[in-house]
mmCIF file of C-alpha atoms and ligand atoms in Angstrom:
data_model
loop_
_atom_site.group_PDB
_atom_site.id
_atom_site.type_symbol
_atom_site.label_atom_id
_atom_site.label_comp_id
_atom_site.label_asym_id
_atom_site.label_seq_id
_atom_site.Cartn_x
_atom_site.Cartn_y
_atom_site.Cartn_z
ATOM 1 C CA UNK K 1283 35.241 -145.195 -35.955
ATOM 2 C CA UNK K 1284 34.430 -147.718 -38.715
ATOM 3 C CA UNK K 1285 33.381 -147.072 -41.906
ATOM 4 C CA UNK K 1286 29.806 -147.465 -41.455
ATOM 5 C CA UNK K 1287 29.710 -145.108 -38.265
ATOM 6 C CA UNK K 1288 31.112 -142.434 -40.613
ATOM 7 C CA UNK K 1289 28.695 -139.532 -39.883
ATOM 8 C CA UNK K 1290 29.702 -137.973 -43.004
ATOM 9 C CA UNK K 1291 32.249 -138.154 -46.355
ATOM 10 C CA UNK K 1292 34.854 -135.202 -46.559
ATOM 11 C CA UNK K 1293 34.992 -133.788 -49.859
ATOM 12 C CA UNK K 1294 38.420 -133.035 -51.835
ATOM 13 C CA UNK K 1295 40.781 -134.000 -49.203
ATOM 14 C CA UNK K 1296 44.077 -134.960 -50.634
ATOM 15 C CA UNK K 1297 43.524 -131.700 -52.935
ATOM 16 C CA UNK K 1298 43.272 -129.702 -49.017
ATOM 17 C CA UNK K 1299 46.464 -131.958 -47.646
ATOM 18 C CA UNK K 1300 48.321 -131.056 -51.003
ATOM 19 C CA UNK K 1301 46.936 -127.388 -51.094
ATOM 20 C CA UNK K 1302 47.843 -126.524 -47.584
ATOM 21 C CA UNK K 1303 50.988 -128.805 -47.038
ATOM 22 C CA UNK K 1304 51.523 -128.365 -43.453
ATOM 23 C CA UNK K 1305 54.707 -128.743 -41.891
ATOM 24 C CA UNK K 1306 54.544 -131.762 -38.900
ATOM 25 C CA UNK K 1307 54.952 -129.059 -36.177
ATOM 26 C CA UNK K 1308 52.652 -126.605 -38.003
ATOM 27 C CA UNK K 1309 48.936 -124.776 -36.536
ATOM 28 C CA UNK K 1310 46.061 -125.707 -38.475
ATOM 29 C CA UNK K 1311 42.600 -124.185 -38.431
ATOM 30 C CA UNK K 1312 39.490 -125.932 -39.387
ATOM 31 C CA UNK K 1313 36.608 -123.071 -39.746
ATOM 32 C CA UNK K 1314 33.655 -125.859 -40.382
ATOM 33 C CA UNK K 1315 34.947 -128.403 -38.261
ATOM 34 C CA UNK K 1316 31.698 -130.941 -38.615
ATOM 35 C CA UNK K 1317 32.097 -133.957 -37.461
ATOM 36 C CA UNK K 1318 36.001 -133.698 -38.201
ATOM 37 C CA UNK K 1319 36.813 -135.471 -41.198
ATOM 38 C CA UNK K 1320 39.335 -132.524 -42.633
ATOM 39 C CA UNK K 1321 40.235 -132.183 -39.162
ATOM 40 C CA UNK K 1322 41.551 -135.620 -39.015
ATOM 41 C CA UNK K 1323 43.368 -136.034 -42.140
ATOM 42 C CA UNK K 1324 45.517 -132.804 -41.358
ATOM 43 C CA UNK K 1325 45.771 -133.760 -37.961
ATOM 44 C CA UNK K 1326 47.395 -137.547 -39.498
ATOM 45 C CA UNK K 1327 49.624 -135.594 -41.212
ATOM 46 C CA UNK K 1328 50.742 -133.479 -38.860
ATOM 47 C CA UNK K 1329 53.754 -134.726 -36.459
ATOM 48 C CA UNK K 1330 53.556 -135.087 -32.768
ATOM 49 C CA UNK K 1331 53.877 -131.159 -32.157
ATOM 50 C CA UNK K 1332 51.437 -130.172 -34.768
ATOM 51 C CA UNK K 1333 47.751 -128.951 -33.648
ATOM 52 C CA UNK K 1334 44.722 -128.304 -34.709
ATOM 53 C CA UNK K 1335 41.903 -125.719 -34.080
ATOM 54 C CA UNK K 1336 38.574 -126.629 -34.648
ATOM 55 C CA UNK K 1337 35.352 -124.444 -35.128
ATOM 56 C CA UNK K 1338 31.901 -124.673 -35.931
ATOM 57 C CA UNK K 1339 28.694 -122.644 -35.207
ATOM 58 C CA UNK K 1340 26.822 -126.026 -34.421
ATOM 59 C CA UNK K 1341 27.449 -127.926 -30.468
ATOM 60 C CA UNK K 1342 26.423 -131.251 -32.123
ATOM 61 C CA UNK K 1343 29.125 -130.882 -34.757
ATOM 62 C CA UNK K 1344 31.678 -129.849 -32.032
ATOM 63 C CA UNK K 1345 30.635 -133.023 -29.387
ATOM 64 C CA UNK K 1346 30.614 -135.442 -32.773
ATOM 65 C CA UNK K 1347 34.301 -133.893 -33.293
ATOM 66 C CA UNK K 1348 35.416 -134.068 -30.305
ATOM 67 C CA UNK K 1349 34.384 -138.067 -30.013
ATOM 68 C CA UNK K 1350 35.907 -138.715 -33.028
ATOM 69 C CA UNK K 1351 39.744 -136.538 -32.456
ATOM 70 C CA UNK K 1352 39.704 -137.272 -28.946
ATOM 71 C CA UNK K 1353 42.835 -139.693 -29.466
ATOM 72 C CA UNK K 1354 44.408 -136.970 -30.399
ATOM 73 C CA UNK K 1355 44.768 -135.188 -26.861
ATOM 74 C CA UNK K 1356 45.656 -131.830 -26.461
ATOM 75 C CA UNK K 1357 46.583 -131.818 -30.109
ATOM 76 C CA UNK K 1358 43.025 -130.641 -30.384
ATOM 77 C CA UNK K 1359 40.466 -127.956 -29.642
ATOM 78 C CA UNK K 1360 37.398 -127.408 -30.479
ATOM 79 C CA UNK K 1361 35.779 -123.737 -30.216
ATOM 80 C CA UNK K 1362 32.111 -122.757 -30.670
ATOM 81 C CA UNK K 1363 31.187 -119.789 -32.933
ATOM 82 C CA UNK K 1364 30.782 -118.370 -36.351
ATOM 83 C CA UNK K 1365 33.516 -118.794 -38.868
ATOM 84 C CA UNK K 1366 32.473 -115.057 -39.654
ATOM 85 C CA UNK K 1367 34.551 -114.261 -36.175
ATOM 86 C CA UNK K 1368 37.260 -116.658 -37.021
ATOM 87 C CA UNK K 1369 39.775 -113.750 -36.505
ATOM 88 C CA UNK K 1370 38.361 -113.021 -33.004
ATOM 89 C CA UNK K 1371 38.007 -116.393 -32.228
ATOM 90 C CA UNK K 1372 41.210 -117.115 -32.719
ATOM 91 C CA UNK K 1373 42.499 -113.562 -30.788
ATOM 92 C CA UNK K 1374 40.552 -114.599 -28.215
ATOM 93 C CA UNK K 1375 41.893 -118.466 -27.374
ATOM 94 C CA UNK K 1376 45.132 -116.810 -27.865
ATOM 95 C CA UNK K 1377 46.064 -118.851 -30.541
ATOM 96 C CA UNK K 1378 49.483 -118.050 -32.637
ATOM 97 C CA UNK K 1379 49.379 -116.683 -36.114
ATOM 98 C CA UNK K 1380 48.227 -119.869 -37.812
ATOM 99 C CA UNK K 1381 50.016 -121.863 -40.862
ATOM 100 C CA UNK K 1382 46.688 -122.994 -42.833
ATOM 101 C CA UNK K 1383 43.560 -122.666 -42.405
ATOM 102 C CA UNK K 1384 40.538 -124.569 -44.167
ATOM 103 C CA UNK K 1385 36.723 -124.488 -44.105
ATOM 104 C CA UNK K 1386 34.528 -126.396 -45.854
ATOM 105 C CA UNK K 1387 31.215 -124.473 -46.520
ATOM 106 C CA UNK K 1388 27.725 -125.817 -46.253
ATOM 107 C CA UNK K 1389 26.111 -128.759 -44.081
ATOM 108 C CA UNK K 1390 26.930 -132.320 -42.872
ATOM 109 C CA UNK K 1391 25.436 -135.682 -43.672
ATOM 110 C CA UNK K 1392 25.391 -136.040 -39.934
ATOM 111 C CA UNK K 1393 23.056 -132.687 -39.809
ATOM 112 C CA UNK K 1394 20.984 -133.742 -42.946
ATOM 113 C CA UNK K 1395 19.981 -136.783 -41.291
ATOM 114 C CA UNK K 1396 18.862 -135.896 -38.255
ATOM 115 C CA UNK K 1397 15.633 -135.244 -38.594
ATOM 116 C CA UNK K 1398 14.835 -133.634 -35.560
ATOM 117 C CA UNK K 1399 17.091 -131.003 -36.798
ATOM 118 C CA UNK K 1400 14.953 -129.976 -39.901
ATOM 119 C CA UNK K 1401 17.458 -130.682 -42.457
ATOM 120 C CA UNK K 1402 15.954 -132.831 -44.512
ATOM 121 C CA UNK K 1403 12.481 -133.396 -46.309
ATOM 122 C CA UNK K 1404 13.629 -137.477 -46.068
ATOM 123 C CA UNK K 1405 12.689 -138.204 -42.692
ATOM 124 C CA UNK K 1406 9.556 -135.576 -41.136
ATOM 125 C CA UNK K 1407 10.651 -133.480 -38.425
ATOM 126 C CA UNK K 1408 10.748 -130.043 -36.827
ATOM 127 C CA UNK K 1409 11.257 -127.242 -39.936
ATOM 128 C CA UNK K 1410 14.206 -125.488 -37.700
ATOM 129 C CA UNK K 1411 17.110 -125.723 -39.642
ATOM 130 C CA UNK K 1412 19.422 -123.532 -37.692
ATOM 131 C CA UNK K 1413 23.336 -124.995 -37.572
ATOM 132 C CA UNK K 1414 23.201 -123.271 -33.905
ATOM 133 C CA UNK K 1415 19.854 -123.471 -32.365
ATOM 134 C CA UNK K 1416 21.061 -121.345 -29.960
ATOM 135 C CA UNK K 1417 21.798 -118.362 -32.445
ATOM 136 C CA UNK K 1418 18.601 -116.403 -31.734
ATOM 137 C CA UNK K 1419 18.069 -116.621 -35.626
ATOM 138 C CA UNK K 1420 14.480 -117.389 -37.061
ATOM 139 C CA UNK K 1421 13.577 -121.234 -37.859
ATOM 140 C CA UNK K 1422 12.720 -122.138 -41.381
ATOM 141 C CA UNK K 1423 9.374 -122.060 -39.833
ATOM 142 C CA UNK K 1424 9.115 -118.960 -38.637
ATOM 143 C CA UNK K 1425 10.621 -117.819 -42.183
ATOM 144 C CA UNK K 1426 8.321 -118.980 -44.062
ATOM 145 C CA UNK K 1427 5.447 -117.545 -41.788
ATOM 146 C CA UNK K 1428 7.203 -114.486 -42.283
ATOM 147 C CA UNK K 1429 8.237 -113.578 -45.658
ATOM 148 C CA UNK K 1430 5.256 -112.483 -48.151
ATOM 149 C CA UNK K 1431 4.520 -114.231 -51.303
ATOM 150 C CA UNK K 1432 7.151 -111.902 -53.474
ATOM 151 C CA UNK K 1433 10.161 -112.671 -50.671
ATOM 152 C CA UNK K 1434 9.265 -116.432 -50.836
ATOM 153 C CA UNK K 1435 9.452 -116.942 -54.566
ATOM 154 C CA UNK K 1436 12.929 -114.715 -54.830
ATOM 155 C CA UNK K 1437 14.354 -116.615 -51.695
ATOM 156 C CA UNK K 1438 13.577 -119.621 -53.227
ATOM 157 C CA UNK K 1439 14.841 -118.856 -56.883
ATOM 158 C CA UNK K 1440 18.467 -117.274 -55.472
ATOM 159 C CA UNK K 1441 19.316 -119.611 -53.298
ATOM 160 C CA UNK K 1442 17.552 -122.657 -54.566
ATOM 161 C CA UNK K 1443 17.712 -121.762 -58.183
ATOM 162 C CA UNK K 1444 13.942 -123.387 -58.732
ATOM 163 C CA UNK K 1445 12.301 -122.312 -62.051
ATOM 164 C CA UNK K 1446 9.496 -123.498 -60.263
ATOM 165 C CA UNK K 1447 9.842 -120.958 -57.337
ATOM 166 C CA UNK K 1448 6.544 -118.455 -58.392
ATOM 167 C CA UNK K 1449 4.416 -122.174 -58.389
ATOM 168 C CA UNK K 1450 6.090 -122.940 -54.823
ATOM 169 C CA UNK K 1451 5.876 -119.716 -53.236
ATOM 170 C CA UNK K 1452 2.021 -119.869 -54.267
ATOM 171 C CA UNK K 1453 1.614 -123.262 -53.008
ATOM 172 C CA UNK K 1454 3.195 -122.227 -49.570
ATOM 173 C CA UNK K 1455 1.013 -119.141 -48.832
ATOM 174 C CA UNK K 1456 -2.067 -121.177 -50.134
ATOM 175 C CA UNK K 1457 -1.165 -123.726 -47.502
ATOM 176 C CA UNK K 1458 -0.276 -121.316 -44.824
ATOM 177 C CA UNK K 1459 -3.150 -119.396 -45.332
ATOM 178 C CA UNK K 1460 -5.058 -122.640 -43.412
ATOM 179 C CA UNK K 1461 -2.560 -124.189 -40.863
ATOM 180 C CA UNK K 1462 0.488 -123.205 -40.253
ATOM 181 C CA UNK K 1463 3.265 -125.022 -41.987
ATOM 182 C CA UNK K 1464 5.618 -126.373 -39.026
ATOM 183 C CA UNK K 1465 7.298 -129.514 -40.133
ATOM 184 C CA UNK K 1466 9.354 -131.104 -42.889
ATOM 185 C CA UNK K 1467 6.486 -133.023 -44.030
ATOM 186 C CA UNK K 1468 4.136 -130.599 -44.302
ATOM 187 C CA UNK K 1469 7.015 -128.345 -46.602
ATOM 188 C CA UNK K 1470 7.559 -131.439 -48.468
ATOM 189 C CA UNK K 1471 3.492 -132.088 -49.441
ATOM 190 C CA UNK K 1472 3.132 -128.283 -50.127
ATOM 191 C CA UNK K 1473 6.222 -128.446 -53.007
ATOM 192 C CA UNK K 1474 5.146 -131.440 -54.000
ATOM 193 C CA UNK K 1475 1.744 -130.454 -55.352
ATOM 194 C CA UNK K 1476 2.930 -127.139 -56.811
ATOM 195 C CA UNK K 1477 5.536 -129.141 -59.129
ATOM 196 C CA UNK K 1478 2.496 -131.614 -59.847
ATOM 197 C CA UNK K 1479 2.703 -134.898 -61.834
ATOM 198 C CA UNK K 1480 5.736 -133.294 -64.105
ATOM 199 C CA UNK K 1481 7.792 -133.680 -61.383
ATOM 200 C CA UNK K 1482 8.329 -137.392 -61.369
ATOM 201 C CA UNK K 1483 10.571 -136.402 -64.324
ATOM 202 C CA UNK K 1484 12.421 -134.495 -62.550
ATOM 203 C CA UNK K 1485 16.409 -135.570 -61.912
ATOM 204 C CA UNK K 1486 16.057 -134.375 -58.176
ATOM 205 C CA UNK K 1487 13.122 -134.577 -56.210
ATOM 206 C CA UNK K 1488 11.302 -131.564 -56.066
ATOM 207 C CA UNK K 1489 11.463 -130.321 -52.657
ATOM 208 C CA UNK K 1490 15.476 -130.586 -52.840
ATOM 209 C CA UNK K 1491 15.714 -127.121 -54.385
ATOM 210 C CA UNK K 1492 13.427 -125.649 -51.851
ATOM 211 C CA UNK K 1493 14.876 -127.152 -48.931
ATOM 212 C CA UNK K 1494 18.499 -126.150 -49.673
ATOM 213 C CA UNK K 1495 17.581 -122.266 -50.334
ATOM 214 C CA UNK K 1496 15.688 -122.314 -47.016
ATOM 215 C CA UNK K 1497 18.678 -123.996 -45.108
ATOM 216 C CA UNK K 1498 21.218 -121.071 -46.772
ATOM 217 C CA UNK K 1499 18.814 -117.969 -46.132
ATOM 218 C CA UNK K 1500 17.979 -119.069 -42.185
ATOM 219 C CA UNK K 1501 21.646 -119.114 -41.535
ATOM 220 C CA UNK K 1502 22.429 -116.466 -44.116
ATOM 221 C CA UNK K 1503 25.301 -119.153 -44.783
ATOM 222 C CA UNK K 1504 26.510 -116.277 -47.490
ATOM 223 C CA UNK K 1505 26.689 -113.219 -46.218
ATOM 224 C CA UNK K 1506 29.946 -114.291 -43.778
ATOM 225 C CA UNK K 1507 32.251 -115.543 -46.333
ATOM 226 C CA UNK K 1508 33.623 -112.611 -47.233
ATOM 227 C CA UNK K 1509 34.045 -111.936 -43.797
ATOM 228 C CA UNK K 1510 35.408 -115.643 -42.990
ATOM 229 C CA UNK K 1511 37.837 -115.214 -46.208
ATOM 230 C CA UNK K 1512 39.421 -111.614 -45.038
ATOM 231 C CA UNK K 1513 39.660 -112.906 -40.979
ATOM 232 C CA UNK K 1514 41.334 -116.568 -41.565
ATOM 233 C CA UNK K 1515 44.039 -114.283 -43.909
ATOM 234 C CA UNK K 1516 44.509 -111.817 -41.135
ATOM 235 C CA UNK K 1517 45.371 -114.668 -38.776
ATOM 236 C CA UNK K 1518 47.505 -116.258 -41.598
ATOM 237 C CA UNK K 1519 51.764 -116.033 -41.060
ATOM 238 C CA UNK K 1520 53.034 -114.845 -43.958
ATOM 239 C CA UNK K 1521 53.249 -118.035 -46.151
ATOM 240 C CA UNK K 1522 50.553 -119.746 -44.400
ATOM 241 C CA UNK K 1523 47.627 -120.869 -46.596
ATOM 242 C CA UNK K 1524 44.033 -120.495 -46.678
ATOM 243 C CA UNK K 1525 41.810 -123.131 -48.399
ATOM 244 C CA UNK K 1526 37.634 -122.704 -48.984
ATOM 245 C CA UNK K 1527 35.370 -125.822 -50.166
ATOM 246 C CA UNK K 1528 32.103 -123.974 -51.395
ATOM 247 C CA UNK K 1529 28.914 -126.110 -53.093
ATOM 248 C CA UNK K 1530 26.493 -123.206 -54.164
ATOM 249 C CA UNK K 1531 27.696 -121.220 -57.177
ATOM 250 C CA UNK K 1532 26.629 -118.060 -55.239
ATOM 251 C CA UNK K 1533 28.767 -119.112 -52.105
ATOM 252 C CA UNK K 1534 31.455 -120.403 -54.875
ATOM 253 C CA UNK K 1535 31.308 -116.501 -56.436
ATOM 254 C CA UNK K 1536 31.619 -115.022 -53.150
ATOM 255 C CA UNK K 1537 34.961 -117.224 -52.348
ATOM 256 C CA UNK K 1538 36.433 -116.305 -55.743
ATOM 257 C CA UNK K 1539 35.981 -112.707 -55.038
ATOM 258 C CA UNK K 1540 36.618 -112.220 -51.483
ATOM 259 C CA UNK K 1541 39.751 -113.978 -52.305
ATOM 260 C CA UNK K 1542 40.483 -112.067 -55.528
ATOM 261 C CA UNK K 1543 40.131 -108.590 -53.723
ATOM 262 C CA UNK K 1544 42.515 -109.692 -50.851
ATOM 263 C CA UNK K 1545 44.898 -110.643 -54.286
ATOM 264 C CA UNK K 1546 44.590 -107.420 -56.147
ATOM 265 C CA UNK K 1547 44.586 -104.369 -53.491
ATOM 266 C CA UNK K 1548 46.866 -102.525 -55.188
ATOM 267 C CA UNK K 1549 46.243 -99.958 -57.554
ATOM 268 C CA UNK K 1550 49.957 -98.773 -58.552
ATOM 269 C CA UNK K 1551 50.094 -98.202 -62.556
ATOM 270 C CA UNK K 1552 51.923 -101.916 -63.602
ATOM 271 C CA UNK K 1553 55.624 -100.815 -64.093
ATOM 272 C CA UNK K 1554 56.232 -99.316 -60.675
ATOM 273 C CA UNK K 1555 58.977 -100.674 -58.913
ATOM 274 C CA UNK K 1556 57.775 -99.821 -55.215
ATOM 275 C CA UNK K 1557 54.098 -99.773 -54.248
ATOM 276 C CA UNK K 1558 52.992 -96.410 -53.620
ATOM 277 C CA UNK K 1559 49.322 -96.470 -52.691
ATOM 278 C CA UNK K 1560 49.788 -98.357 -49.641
ATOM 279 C CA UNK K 1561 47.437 -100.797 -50.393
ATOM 280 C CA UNK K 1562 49.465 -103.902 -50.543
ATOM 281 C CA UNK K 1563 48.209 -107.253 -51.779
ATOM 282 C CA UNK K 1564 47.638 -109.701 -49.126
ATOM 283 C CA UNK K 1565 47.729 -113.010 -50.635
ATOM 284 C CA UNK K 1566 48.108 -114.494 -54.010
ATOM 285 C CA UNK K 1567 45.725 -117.032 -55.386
ATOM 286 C CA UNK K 1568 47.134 -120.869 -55.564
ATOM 287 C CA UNK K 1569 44.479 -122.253 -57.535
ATOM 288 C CA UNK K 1570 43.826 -120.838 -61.139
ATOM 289 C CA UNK K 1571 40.302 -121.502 -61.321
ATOM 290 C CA UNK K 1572 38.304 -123.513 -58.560
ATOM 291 C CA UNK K 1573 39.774 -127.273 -58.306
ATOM 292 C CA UNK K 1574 36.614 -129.941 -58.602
ATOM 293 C CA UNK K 1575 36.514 -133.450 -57.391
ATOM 294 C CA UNK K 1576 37.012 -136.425 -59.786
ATOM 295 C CA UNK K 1577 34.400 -138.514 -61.381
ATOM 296 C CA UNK K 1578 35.843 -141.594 -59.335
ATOM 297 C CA UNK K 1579 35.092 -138.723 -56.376
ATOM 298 C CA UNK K 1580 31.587 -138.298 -57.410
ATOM 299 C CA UNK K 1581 30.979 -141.836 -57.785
ATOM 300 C CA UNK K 1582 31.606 -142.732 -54.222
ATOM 301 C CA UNK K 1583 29.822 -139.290 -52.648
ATOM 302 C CA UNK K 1584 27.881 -137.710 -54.725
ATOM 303 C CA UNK K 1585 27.309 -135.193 -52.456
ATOM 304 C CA UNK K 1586 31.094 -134.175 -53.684
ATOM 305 C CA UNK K 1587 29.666 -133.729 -57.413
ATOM 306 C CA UNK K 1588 29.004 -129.144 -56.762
ATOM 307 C CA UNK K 1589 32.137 -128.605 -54.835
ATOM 308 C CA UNK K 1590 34.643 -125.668 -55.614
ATOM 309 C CA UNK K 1591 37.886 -125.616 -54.127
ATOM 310 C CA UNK K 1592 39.846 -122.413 -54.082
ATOM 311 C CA UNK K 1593 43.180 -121.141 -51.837
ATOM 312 C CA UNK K 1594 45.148 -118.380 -51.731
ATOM 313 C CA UNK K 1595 48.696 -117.889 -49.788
ATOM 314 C CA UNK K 1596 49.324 -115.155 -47.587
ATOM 315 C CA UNK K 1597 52.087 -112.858 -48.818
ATOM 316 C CA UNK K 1598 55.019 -111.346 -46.170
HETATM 317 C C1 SAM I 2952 30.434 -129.600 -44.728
HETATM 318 S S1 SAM I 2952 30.449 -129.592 -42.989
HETATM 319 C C2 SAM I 2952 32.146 -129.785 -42.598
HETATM 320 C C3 SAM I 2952 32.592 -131.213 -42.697
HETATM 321 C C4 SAM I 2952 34.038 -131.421 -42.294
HETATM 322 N N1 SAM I 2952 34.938 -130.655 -43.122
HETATM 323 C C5 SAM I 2952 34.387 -132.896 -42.382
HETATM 324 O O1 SAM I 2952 35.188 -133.255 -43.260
HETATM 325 O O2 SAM I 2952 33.895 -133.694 -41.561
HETATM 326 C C6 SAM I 2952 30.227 -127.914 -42.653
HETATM 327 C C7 SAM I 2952 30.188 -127.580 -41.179
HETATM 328 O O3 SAM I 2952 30.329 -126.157 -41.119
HETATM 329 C C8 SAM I 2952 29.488 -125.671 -40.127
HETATM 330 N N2 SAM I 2952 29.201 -124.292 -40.473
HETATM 331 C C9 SAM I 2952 28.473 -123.844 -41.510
HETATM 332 N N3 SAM I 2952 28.429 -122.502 -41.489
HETATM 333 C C10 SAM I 2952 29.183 -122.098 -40.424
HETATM 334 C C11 SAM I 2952 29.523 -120.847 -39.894
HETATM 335 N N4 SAM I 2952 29.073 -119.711 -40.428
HETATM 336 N N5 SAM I 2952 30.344 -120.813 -38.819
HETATM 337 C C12 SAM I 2952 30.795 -121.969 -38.261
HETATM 338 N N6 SAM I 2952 30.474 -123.194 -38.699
HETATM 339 C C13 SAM I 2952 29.681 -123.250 -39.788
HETATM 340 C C14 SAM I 2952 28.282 -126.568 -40.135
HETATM 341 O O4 SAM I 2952 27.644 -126.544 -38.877
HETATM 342 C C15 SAM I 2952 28.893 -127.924 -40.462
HETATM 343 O O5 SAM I 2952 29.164 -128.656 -39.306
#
C-alpha cells in the first residue's frame, strides 16, 4: 500500500512497539484493529512464529485489514465483535493466553470519510454512524428523533463538551419539529445556525463538537472500556502487557481507572508481608501518567494532537 492509499495514520506507535515489546515468537492482540496500521507494525516486529489477532466491531475495518496484512498469511486473523467481549472472543477462537494486547479507542480516517457511513458532516450522507451496522443499535438518526430536548443538550455537552449544546439541542428539535432530520447535511445546517455568525471565530467548525458526541453515544463507545480493560488482562500471561490509546478525556478517565482498580485490589494495611484479603492486584501500571504524542507527531496528523496512552503489565 503506498502512502497515499493509506486509509488512515496510526497514532503513538513506536510508544505501543516500545510499551509492549513483544518477543519475535510472541501472541499479540489488536482490540480496534481498523484498517491495521498497529496491527502491522507489531506484526513487522514480530519474527516468523509471531501472530497476531485482530478485532473490530466494524466488517469494513476487518475486509480493509485483511487487504492490507494479507502478506502476512496465517500470521493473521481477523475476528468480528466488540472489544467489550475481547475475553470471550478470544476463549472462543481458542486462542492461548496472549503476550500484549493493544486497542486504540475511537474511529478511523477510513470511517470518517466515507460518507455513506455518516461519519462526517464533510461530505452529506446517511446520519447512521454505527461502527457495526449490523449491531441492532439506533442510528444517529433515529437518536436524535428520539431523545427530548433535555437528553439532546446533556448528550451533546458530555460527550461533545459544546458550551453551545442548550442553542443546538434547540435548533435540532426546532428543525425536527418540521422534517425529519436524516442526513449529515441536514445536522450540519441545523448546528450551523444555532452557533450563528460567531461561529466563524470559532477554532473548529461548529458541527465538529456535535458530530463527535453523537458518534460516542450511538455506539456507547464508553461504557465497554472498563469491560475491554478487565477482559484483555484476564487473557494476559502473567508478564504480558496491555496498552489503551484513548482521545476523549471521558474515555481517557475511564482507561486510567479501569486500569488503576485492576492495580490496587488489595486492601491489606501497607506493612503486611502476605496478602490476606485475597484480593490480589492484577497488574501494575507502566506508564506514570498517560504518554502523549510529540509536537513533530501532531504536526504530521493532527488527528494524534487528544491522544492518551496508558499500559499496565499483568502481574504472576
Ligand atoms: C482508531 S481506529 C483503529 C486504527 C488502528 N489502530 C490502525 O492503526 O490502523 C479504531 C477502530 O476501533 C473500532 N472500534 C471502536 N469501538 C470498538 C468496539 N467497541 N469493539 C471493537 N472495535 C471497536 C472501530 O471500528 C475502528 O475501526
Amino acid at each position: 500500500m503506498s502512502e497515499t492509499d493509506v486509509p488512515h495514520r496510526s497514532v503513538l506507535v513506536e510508544e505501543v512497539l516500545r510499551l509492549l515489546d513483544p518477543a519475535p515468537d510472541a501472541l499479540v492482540v489488536d482490540a480496534t484493529l481498523g484498517p491495521g496500521g498497529h496491527a502491522e507494525a507489531l506484526l513487522r516486529r514480530l519474527g516468523p512464529n509471531g501472530r497476531l489477532i485482530g478485532i473490530d466491531r466494524d466488517p469494513a475495518a476487518l475486509a480493509l485489514a485483511r487487504a492490507r496484512l494479507a502478506g502476512f498469511g496465517d500470521r493473521f486473523a481477523a475476528l468480528h465483535g466488540d472489544h467489550r467481549d475481547v475475553a470471550m472472543i478470544l476463549a472462543r477462537a481458542g486462542a492461548p493466553a496472549a503476550d500484549a494486547i493493544v486497542a486504540d479507542l475511537g474511529i478511523s480516517s477510513a470511517q470518517l470519510d466515507d460518507p455513506s457511513r455518516g461519519f462526517s458532516f464533510s461530505a452529506d450522507g446517511p446520519l447512521d454512524m454505527r461502527m457495526d451496522p449490523g449491531s441492532g443499535l439506533p442510528s444517529a438518526a433515529e437518536l436524535i428523533a428520539a431523545l427530548d430536548e433535555t437528553q439532546l443538550r446533556d448528550l451533546i455537552a458530555t460527550w461533545g463538551e459544546d458550551r453551545n449544546a442548550f442553542r443546538i439541542a434547540r435548533a435540532i428539535v426546532r428543525a425536527r419539529s418540521s422534517e425529519p432530520i436524516l442526513t449529515t447535511g441536514q445536522l450540519r445546517t441545523v448546528v450551523e445556525s444555532a452557533a450563528g455568525p460567531a461561529a466563524r471565530r470559532f477554532r473548529i467548525h461548529p458541527a465538529t463538537r456535535t458530530f463527535q458526541a453523537l458518534r460516542i453515544a450511538v455506539n456507547r463507545e464508553v461504557e465497554g472500556i472498563r469491560e475491554l480493560v478487565t477482559g484483555a488482562v484476564e487473557r494476559l500471561r502473567a508478564g504480558g502487557r496491555l496498552a489503551v490509546i484513548a482521545f476523549h478525556s471521558l474515555e481517557d478517565r475511564e482507561v486510567k481507572t479501569a486500569m488503576h482498580d485492576l492495580a490496587h485490589r488489595c486492601v491489606c494495611p501497607p506493612g503486611l508481608p502476605v496478602c490476606g484479603c485475597g484480593r490480589t492486584n492484577l497488574v501494575r501500571l507502566i506508564t506514570s501518567g498517560a504518554i502523549v504524542p510529540s509536537d513533530d507527531e501532531v504536526a504530521f496528523n493532527p488527528r494524534a494532537r487528544s491522544a492518551r496512552l496508558r499500559a499496565v503489565e499483568k502481574l504472576p
